[in-house]
CSV table of C-alpha atoms and ligand atoms in Angstrom, one decimal:
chain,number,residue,atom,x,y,z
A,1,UNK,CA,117.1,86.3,94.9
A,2,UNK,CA,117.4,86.5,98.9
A,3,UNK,CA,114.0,87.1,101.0
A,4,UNK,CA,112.4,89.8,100.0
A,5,UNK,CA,109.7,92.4,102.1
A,6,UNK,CA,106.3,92.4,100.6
A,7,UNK,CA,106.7,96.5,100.0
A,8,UNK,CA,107.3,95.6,96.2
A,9,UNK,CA,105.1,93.3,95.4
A,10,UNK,CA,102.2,94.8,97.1
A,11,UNK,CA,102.1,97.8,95.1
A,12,UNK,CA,102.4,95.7,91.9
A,13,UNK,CA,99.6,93.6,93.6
A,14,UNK,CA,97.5,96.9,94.1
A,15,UNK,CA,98.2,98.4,91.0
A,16,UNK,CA,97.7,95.1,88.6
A,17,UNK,CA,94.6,94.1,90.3
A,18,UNK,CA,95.4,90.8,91.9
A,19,UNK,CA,96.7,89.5,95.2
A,20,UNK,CA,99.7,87.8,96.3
A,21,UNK,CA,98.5,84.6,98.1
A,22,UNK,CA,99.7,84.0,101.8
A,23,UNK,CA,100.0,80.3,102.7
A,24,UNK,CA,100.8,78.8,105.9
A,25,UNK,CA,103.5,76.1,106.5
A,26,UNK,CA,104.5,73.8,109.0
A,27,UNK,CA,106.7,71.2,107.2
A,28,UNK,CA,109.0,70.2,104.3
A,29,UNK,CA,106.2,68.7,101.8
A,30,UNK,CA,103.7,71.8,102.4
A,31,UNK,CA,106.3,74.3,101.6
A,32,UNK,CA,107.5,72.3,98.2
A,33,UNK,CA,104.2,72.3,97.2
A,34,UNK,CA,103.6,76.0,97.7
A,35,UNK,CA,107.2,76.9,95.9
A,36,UNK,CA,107.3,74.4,93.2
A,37,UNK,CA,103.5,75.5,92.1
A,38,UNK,CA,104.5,79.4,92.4
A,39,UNK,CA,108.0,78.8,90.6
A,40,UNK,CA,106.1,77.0,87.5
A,41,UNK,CA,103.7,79.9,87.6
A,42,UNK,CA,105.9,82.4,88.1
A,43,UNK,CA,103.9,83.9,91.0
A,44,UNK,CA,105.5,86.0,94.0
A,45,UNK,CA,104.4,84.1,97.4
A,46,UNK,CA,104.2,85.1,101.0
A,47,UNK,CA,105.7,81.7,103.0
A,48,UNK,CA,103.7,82.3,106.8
A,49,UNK,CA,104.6,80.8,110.0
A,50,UNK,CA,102.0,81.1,113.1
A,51,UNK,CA,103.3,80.8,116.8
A,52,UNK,CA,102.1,77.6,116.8
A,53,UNK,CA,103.9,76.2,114.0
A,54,UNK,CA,107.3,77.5,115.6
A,55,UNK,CA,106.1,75.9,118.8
A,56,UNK,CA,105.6,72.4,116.7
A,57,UNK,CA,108.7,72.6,114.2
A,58,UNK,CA,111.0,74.9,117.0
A,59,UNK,CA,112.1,78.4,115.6
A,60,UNK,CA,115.5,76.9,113.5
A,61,UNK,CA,113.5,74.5,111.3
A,62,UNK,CA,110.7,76.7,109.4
A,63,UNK,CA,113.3,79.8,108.5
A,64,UNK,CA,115.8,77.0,107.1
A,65,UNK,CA,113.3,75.1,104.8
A,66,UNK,CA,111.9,78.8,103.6
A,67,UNK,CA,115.7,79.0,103.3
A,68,UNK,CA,116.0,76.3,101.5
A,69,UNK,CA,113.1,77.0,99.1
A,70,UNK,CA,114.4,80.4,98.1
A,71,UNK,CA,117.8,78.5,96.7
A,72,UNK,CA,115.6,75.9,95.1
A,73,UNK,CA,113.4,78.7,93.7
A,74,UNK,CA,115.9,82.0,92.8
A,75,UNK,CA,113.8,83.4,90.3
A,76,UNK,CA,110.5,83.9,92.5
A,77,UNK,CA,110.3,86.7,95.3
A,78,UNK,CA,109.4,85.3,98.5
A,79,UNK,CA,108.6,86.3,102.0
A,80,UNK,CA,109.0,85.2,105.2
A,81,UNK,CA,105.9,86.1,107.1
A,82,UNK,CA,104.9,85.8,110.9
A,83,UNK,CA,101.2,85.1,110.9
A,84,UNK,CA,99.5,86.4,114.3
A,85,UNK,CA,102.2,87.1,116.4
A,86,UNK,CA,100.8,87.8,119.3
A,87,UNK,CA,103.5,90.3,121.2
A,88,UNK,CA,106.4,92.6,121.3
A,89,UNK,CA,108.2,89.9,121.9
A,90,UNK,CA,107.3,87.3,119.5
A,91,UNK,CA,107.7,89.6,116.4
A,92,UNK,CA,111.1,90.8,117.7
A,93,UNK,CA,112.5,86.9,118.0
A,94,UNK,CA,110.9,86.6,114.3
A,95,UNK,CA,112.6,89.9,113.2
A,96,UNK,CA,115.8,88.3,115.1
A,97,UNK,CA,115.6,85.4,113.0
A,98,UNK,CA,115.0,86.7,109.6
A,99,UNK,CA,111.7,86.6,108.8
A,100,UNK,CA,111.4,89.7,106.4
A,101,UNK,CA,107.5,90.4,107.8
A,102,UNK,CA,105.4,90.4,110.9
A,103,UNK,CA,102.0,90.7,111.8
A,104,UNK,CA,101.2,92.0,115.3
A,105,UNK,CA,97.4,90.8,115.8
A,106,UNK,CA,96.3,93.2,118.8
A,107,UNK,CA,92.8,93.4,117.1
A,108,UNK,CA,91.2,91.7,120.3
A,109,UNK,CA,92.3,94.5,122.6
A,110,UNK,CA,91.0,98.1,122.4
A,111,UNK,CA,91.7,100.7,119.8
A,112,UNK,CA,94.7,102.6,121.8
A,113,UNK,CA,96.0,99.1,123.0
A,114,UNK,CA,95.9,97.9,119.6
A,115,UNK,CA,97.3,101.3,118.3
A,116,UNK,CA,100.0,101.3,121.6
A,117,UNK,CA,101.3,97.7,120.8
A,118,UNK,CA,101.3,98.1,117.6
A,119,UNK,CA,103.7,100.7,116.8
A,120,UNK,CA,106.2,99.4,118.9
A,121,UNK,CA,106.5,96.5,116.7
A,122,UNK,CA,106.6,99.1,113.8
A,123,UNK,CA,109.5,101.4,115.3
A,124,UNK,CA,111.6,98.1,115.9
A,125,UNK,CA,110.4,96.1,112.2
A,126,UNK,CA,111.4,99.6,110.6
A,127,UNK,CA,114.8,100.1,112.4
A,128,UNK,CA,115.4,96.7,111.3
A,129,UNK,CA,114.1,97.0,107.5
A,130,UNK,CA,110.8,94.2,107.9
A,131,UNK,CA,107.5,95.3,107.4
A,132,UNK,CA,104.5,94.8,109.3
A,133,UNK,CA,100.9,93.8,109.1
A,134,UNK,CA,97.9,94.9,112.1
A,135,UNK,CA,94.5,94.0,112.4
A,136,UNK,CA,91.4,96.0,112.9
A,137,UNK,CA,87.9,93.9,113.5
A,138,UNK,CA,87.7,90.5,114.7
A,139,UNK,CA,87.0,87.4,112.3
A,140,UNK,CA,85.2,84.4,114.1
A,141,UNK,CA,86.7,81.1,114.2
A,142,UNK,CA,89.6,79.0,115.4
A,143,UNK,CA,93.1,79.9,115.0
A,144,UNK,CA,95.8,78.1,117.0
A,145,UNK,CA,94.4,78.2,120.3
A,146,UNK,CA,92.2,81.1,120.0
A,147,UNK,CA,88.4,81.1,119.4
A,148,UNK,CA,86.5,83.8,118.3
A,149,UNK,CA,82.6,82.5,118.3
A,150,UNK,CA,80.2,84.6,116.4
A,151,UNK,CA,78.9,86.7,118.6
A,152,UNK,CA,82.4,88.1,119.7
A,153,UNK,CA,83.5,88.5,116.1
A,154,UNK,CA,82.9,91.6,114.6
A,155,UNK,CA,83.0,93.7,111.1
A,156,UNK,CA,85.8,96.6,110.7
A,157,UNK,CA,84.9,100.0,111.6
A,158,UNK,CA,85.8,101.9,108.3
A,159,UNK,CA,85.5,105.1,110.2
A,160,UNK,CA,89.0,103.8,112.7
A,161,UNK,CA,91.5,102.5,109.8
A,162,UNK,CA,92.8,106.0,108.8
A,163,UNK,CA,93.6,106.8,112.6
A,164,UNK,CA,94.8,103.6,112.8
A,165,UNK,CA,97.3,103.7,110.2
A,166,UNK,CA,98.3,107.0,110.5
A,167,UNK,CA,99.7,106.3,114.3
A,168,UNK,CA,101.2,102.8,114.2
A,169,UNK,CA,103.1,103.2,110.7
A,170,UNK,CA,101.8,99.7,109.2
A,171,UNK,CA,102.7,98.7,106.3
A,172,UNK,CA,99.3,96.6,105.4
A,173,UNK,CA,96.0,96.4,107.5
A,174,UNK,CA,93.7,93.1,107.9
A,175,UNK,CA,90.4,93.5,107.9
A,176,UNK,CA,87.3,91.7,109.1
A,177,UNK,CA,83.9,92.3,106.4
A,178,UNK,CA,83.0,88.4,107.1
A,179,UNK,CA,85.3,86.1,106.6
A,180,UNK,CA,86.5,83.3,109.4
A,181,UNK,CA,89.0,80.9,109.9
A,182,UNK,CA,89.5,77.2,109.8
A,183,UNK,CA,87.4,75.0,108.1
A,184,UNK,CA,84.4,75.4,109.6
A,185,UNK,CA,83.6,79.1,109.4
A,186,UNK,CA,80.3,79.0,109.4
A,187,UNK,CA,76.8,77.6,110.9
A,188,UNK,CA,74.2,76.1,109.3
A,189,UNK,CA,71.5,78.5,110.2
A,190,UNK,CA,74.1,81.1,108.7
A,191,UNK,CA,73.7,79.6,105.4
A,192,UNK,CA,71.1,79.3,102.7
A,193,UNK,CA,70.8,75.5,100.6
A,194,UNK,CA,71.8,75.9,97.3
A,195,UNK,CA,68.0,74.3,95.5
A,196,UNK,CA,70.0,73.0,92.9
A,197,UNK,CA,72.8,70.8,94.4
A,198,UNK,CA,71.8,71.1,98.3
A,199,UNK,CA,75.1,72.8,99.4
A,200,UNK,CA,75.4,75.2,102.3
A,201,UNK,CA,76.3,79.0,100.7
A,202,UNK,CA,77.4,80.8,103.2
A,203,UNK,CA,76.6,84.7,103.1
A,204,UNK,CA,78.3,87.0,101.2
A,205,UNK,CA,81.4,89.5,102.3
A,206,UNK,CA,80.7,92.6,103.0
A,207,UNK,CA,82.2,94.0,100.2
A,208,UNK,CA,80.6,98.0,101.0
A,209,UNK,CA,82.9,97.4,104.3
A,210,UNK,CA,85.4,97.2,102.1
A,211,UNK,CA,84.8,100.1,100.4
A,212,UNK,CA,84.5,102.2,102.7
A,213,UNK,CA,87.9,101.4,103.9
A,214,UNK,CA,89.7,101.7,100.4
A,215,UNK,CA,88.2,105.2,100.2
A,216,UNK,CA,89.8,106.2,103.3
A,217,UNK,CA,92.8,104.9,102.8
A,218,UNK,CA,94.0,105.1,98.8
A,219,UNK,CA,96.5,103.0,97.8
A,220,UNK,CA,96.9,101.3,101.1
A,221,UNK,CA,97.5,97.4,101.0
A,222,UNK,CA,94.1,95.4,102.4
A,223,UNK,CA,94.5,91.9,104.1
A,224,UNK,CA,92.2,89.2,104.1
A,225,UNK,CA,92.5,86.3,106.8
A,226,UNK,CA,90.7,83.0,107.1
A,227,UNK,CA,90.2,82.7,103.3
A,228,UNK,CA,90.4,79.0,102.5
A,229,UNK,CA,87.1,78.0,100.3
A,230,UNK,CA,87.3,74.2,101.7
A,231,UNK,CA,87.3,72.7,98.6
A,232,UNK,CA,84.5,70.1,98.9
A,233,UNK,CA,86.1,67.5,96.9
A,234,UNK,CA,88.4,67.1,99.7
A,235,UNK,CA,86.0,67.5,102.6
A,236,UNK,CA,84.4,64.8,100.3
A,237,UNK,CA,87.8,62.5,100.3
A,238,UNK,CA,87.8,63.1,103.7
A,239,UNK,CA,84.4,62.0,104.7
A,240,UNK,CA,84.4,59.1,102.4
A,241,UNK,CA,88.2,57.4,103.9
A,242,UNK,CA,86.8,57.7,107.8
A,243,UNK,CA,86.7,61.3,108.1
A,244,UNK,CA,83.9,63.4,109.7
A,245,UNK,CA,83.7,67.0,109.0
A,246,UNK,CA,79.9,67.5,108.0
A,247,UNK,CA,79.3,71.3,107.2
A,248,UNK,CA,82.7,72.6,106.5
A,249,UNK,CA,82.1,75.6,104.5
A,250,UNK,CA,84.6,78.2,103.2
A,251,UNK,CA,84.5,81.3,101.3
A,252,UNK,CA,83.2,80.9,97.4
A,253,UNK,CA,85.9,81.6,95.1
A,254,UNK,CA,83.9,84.0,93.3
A,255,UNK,CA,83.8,86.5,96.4
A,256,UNK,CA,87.8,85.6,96.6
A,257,UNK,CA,88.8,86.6,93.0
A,258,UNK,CA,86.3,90.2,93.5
A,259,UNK,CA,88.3,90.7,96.3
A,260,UNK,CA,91.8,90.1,95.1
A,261,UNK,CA,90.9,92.6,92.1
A,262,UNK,CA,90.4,95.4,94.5
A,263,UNK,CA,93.0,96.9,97.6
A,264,UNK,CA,92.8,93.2,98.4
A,265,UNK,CA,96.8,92.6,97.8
A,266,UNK,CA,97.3,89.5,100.6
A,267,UNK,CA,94.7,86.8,101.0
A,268,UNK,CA,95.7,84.0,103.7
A,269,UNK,CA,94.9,80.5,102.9
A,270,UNK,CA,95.7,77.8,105.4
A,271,UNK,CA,92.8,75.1,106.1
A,272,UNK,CA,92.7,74.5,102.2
A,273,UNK,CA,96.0,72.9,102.2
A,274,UNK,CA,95.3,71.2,105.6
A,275,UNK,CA,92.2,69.5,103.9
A,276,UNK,CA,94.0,68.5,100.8
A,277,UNK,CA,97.2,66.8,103.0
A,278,UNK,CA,94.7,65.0,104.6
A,279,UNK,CA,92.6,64.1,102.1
A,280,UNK,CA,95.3,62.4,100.3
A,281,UNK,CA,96.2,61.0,103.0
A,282,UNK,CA,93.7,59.0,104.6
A,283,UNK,CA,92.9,57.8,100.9
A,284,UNK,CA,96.3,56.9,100.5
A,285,UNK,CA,96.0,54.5,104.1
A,286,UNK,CA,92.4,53.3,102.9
A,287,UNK,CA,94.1,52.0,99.2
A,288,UNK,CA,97.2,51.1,100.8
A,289,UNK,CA,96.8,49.7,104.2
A,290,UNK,CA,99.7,48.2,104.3
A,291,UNK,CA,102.2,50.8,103.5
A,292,UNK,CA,103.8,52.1,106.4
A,293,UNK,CA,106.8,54.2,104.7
A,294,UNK,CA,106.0,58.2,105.2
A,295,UNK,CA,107.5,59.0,101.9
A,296,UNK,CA,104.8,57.2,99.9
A,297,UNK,CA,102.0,59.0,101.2
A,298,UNK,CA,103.5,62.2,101.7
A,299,UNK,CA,104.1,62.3,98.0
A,300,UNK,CA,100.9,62.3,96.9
A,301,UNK,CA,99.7,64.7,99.4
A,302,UNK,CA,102.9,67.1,98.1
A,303,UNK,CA,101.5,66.6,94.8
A,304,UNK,CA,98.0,67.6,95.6
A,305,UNK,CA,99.1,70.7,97.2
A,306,UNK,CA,100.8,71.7,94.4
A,307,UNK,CA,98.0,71.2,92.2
A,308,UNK,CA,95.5,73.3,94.7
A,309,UNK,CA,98.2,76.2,94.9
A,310,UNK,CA,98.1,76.1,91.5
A,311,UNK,CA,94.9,76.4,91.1
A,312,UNK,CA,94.7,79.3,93.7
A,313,UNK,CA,97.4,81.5,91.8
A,314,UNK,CA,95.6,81.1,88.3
A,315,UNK,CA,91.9,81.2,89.1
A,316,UNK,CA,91.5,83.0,92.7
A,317,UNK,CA,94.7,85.5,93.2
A,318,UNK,CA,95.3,86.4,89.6
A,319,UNK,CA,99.3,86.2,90.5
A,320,UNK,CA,100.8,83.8,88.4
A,321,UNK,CA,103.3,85.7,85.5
A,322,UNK,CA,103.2,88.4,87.9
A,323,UNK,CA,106.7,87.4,89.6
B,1,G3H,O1,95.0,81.9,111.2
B,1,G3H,C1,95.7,81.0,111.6
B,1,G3H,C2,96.3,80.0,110.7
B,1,G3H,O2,95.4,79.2,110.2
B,1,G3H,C3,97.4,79.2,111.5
B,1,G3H,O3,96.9,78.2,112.3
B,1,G3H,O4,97.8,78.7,114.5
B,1,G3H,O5,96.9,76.4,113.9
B,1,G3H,O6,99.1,77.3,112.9
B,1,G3H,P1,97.7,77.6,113.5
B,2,13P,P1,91.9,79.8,106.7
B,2,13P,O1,91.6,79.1,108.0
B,2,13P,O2,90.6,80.2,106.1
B,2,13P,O3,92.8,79.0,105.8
B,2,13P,O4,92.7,81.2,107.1
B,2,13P,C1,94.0,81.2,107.3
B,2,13P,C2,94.5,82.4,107.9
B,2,13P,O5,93.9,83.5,108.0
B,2,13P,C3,95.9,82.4,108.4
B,2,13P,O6,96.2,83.6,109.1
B,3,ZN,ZN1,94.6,84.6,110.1
């Protein structure tokens, strides 16, 4: 089937009690991984492209390999989703070029900016049959070139979304009850020590926020950003093949799979799959110093991918058979 809008598979995702996951790609071997792992379990998948992975792969590239993936995988929907576009103008050359979603992330400006921007994107997706994600609240961390510390982030206000919604014409709404992106979301004197096996827990999501939200807005498709759980086998691979990331911490799966069971119907995962490529891959060079040939340690890297996508679909998004 050609790209398809996530209008469909959201309400199936809302209805069924499970998320569709949202995974971010910037190459050939990251989005086989994804596809090939969603096409054995027959899961629908949103395929999302930031402005800076245009910026590194140009705006041709990214839309032909998600082209090329929906050939290679016809019986799965699939979406072609801008991830933090950051203007008019951005989502319009995205909409130009295919992508079947946008997400117009004006959630650092104020409420009627926000609400202003916004639904200009909306009037021009709509006229042009995309669909379109905003953002109310502001989740710390690092995305592309944009930190958010701490202090500056801060939860959604349940008591804006229905305004919100009801003047821009979204389609989905992201919302901020405490989780961050990249892989190091949180501090150390956020978290408590696990007594038993000394890891960092960070604290829990502020799933009343959430809530609060759904009440106000029934049936309404929730967003989740910066949900990666950094795996800490492969903060672990990492740190043990010349890597230093002490203290990377993501969100506990646990948390994840409550959420995607609720209005939760997208959850964004990117800095999982960063970890796991790189994992593999500076194990791969530590094994095998003297290989030099891209396609041997890409391969394993692929493979791991797959396997942690996998693993997403069955035991954290509840999607897989639901394609
Ligand atoms: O939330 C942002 C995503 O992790 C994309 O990151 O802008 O570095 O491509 P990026
Ligand atoms: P992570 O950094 O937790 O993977 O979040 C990704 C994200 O929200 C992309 O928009
Ligand atoms: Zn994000």
């Amino acid at each position: 089937m050609p790209l398809v809008t996530s209008t469909e598979m959201f309400k199936k995702a809302y209805n069924g009690g499970y998320a569709v996951g949202a995974f971010n790609v910037n190459n050939m071997e990251i989005i086989q991984g994804i596809t090939e792992a969603c096409r054995e379990e027959k899961a629908p998948v949103i395929l999302q492209v930031s402005k800076g992975a245009r910026a590194y792969a140009n705006r041709t590239y990214l839309v032909k390999l998600v082209e090329a993936a929906v050939i290679e995988c016809p019986e799965i929907p699939i979406v072609l989703h801008l991830d933090h576009g950051d203007s008019f103008e951005t989502c319009k050359s995205c909409i130009d070029d295919g992508f079947t979603s946008v997400m117009i992330d004006l959630s650092s400006k104020s409420f009627a900016e926000n609400i202003e921007g916004t639904k200009e994107v909306v009037k021009y997706a709509h006229d042009h049959g995309v669909v379109v994600e905003a953002e109310l609240g502001a989740l710390a961390g690092v995305e592309d070139d944009v930190k958010v510390s701490a202090e500056e982030s801060h939860y959604t206000r349940p008591e804006e979304v229905e305004e919100f919604v009801s003047k821009t014409g979204c389609d989905s709404l992201a919302i901020a009850i405490g989780t961050s992106h990249g892989a190091y979301k949180f501090t150390a004197a956020q978290c408590t020590r696990d007594p038993a096996t000394g890891e960092l827990l960070p604290p829990p999501l502020r799933f009343d926020i959430l809530e609060e939200v759904v009440k106000r807005l029934p049936g309404f498709p929730i967003v989740l950003h910066g949900s990666s759980s950094v795996p800490q086998n492969y903060v672990k691979m990492i740190n043990s093949n010349g890597g230093k990331m002490p203290d990377a911490v993501g969100i506990p799966e646990s948390q994840l799979r409550k959420a995607a069971e609720s209005a939760v119907c997208k959850i964004n995962i990117d800095s999982d799959l960063r970890l796991a490529l790189t994992g593999t891959v500076r194990q791969y060079f530590n094994e095998h110093p003297d290989h030099f040939d891209p396609r041997q340690y890409l391969k394993p890297a692929r493979a791991n991918i797959k396997e942690l996508v996998r693993h997403k679909l069955v035991d954290v998004l509840g999607c897989n058979g639901k394609a």
